[in-house]
CSV table of C-alpha atoms in Angstrom, one decimal:
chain,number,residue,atom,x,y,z
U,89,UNK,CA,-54.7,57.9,-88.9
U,90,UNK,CA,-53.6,54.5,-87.3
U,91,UNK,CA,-56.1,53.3,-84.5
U,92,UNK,CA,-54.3,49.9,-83.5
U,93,UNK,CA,-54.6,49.8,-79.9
U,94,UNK,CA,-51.4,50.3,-77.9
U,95,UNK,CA,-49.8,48.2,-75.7
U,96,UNK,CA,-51.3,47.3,-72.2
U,97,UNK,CA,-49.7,45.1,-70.1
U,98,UNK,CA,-51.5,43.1,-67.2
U,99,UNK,CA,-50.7,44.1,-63.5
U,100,UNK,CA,-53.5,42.6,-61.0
U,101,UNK,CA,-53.3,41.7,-57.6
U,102,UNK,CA,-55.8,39.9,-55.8
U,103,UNK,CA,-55.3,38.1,-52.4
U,104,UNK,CA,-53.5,35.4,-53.0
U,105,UNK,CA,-51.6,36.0,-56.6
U,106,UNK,CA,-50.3,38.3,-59.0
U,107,UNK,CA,-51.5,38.5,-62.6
U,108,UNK,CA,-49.4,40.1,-65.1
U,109,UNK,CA,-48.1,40.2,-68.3
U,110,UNK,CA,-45.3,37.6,-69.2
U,111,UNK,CA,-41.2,38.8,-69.8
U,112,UNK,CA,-38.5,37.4,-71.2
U,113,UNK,CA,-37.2,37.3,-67.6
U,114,UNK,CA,-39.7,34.9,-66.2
U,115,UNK,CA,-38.7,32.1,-68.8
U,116,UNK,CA,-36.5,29.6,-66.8
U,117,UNK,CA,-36.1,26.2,-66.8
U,118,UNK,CA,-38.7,25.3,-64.4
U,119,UNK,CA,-41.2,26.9,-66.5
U,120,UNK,CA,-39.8,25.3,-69.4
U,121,UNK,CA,-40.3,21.8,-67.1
U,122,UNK,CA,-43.9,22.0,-66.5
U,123,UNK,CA,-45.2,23.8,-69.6
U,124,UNK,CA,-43.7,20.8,-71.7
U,125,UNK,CA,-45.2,17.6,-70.4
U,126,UNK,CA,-47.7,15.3,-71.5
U,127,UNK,CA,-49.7,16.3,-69.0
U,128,UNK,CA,-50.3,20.4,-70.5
U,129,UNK,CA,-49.5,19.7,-74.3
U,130,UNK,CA,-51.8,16.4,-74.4
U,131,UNK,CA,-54.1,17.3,-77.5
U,132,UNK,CA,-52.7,20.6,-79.0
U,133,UNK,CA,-50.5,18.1,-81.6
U,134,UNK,CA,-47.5,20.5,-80.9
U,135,UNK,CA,-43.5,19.0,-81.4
U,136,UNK,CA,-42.0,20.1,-77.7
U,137,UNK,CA,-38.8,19.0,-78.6
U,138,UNK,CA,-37.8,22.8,-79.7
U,139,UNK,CA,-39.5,24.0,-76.6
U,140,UNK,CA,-36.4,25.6,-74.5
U,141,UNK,CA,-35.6,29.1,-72.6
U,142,UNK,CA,-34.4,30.6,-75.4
U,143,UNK,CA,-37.8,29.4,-78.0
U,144,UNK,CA,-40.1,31.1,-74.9
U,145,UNK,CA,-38.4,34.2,-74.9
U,146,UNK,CA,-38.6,34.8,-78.2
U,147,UNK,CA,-41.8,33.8,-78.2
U,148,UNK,CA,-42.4,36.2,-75.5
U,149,UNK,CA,-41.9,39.0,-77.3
U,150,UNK,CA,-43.8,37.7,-80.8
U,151,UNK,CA,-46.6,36.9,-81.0
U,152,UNK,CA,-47.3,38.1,-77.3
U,153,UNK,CA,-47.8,41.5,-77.9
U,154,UNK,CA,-50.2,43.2,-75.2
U,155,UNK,CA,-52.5,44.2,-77.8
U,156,UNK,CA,-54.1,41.2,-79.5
U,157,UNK,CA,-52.0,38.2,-78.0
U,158,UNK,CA,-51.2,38.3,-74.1
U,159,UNK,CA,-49.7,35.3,-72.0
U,160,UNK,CA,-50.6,36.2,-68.6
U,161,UNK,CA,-48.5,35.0,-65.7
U,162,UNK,CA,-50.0,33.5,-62.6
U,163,UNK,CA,-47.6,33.7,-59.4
U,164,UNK,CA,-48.2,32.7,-56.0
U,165,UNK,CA,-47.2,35.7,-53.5
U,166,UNK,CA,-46.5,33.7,-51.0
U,167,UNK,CA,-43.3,32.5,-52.9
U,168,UNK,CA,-43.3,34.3,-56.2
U,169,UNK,CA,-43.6,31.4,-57.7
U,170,UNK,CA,-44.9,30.8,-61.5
U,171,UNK,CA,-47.7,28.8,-61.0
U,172,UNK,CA,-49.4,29.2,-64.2
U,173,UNK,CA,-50.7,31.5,-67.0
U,174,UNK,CA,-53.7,32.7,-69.5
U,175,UNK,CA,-52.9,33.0,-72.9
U,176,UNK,CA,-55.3,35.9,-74.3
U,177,UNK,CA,-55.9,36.2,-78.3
U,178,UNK,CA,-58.4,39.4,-79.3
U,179,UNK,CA,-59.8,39.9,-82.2
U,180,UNK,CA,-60.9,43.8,-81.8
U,181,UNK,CA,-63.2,43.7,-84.9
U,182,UNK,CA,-65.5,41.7,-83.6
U,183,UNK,CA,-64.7,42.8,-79.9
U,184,UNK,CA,-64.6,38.9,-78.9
U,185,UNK,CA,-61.5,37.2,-77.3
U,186,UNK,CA,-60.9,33.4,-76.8
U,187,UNK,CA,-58.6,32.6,-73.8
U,188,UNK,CA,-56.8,29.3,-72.6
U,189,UNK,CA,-55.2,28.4,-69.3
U,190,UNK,CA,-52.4,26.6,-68.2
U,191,UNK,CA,-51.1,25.4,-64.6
U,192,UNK,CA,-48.4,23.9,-62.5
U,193,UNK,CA,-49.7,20.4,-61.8
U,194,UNK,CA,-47.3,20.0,-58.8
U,195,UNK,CA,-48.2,23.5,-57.1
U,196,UNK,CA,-51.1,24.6,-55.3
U,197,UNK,CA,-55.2,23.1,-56.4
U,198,UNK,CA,-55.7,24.4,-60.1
U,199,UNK,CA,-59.1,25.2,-59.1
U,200,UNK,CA,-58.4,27.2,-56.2
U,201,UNK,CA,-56.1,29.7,-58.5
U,202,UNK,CA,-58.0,30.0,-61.4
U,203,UNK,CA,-61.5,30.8,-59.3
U,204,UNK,CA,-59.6,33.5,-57.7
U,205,UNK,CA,-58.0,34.9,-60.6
U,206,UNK,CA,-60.6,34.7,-63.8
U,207,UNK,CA,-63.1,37.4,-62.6
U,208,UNK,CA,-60.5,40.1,-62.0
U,209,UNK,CA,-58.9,38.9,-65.4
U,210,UNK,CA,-62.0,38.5,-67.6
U,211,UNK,CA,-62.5,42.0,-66.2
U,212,UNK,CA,-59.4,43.7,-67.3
U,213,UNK,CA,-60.4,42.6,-70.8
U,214,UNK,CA,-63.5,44.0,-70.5
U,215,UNK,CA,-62.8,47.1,-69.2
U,216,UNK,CA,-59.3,48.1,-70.6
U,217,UNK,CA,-59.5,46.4,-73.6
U,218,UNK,CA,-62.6,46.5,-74.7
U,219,UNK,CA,-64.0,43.0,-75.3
U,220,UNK,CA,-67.7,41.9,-75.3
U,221,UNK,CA,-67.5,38.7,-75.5
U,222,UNK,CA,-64.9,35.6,-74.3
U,223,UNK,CA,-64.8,32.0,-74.9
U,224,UNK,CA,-62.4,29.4,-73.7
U,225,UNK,CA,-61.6,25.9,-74.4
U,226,UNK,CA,-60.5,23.6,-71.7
U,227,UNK,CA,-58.9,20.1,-73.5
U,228,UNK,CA,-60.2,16.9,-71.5
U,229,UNK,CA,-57.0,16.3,-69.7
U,230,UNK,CA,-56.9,19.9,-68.1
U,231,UNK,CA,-60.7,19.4,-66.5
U,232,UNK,CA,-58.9,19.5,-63.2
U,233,UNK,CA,-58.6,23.3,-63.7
U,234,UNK,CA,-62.1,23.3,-62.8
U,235,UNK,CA,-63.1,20.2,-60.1
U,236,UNK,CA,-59.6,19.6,-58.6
């Protein structure tokens, strides 16, 4: 009997944004523009230079399954804009997950998005998936996620 979890993708609305589960469709070069820079990759010790559409996509679908590994989108509804994203990864044996965020630095106050949109987040994870327990890690650079 197999009892891997199936697939669950993230659809949450709250007022402001929409939370759900990154496709191949929303790579673009914009994304690609933003995600890159000094500014989000400071610290992780990552070569960007291979960071294109075509490396995101593919990434998309590996290792961002909607079981254990989710990149979650943020977009604004005013303009449907990508604005940001969680990156989810679960480790159901020890029902714990660890997440990590990423925003825009040029669109709206990252503070403002990310205290609207954690709670009903943290809660999917809770509820749907299961999870007991989440930790995240905010790099020094990105402390304007939570003050700015």
């Amino acid at each position: 009997m197999n009892n891997k979890p199936l697939p669950i993708p993230v659809y949450i609305q709250t007022k402001n944004f929409l939370l759900r589960s990154l496709t191949a469709n929303d790579v673009n070069e914009e994304f690609i523009s933003w995600v890159k820079t000094d500014e989000m990759t400071f610290g992780l010790n990552v070569d960007t230079r291979s960071w294109n559409v075509d490396f995101f996509k593919k990434m998309l679908s590996h290792p961002y399954d909607n079981i254990m590994h989710y990149i979650v989108g943020i977009f604004d509804l005013k303009d449907k804009a990508l604005i940001g994203f969680f990156s989810f990864d679960i480790n159901y044996a020890h029902q714990i997950a660890h997440i990590t965020a990423g925003m825009n630095p040029h669109k709206i106050a990252p503070k403002v998005v990310f205290f609207e949109t954690t709670n009903p987040l943290l809660s999917f994870f809770f509820e749907q998936r299961g999870v007991e327990k989440i930790s995240a890690r905010v790099l020094s650079n990105n402390l304007r996620i939570l003050f700015c």
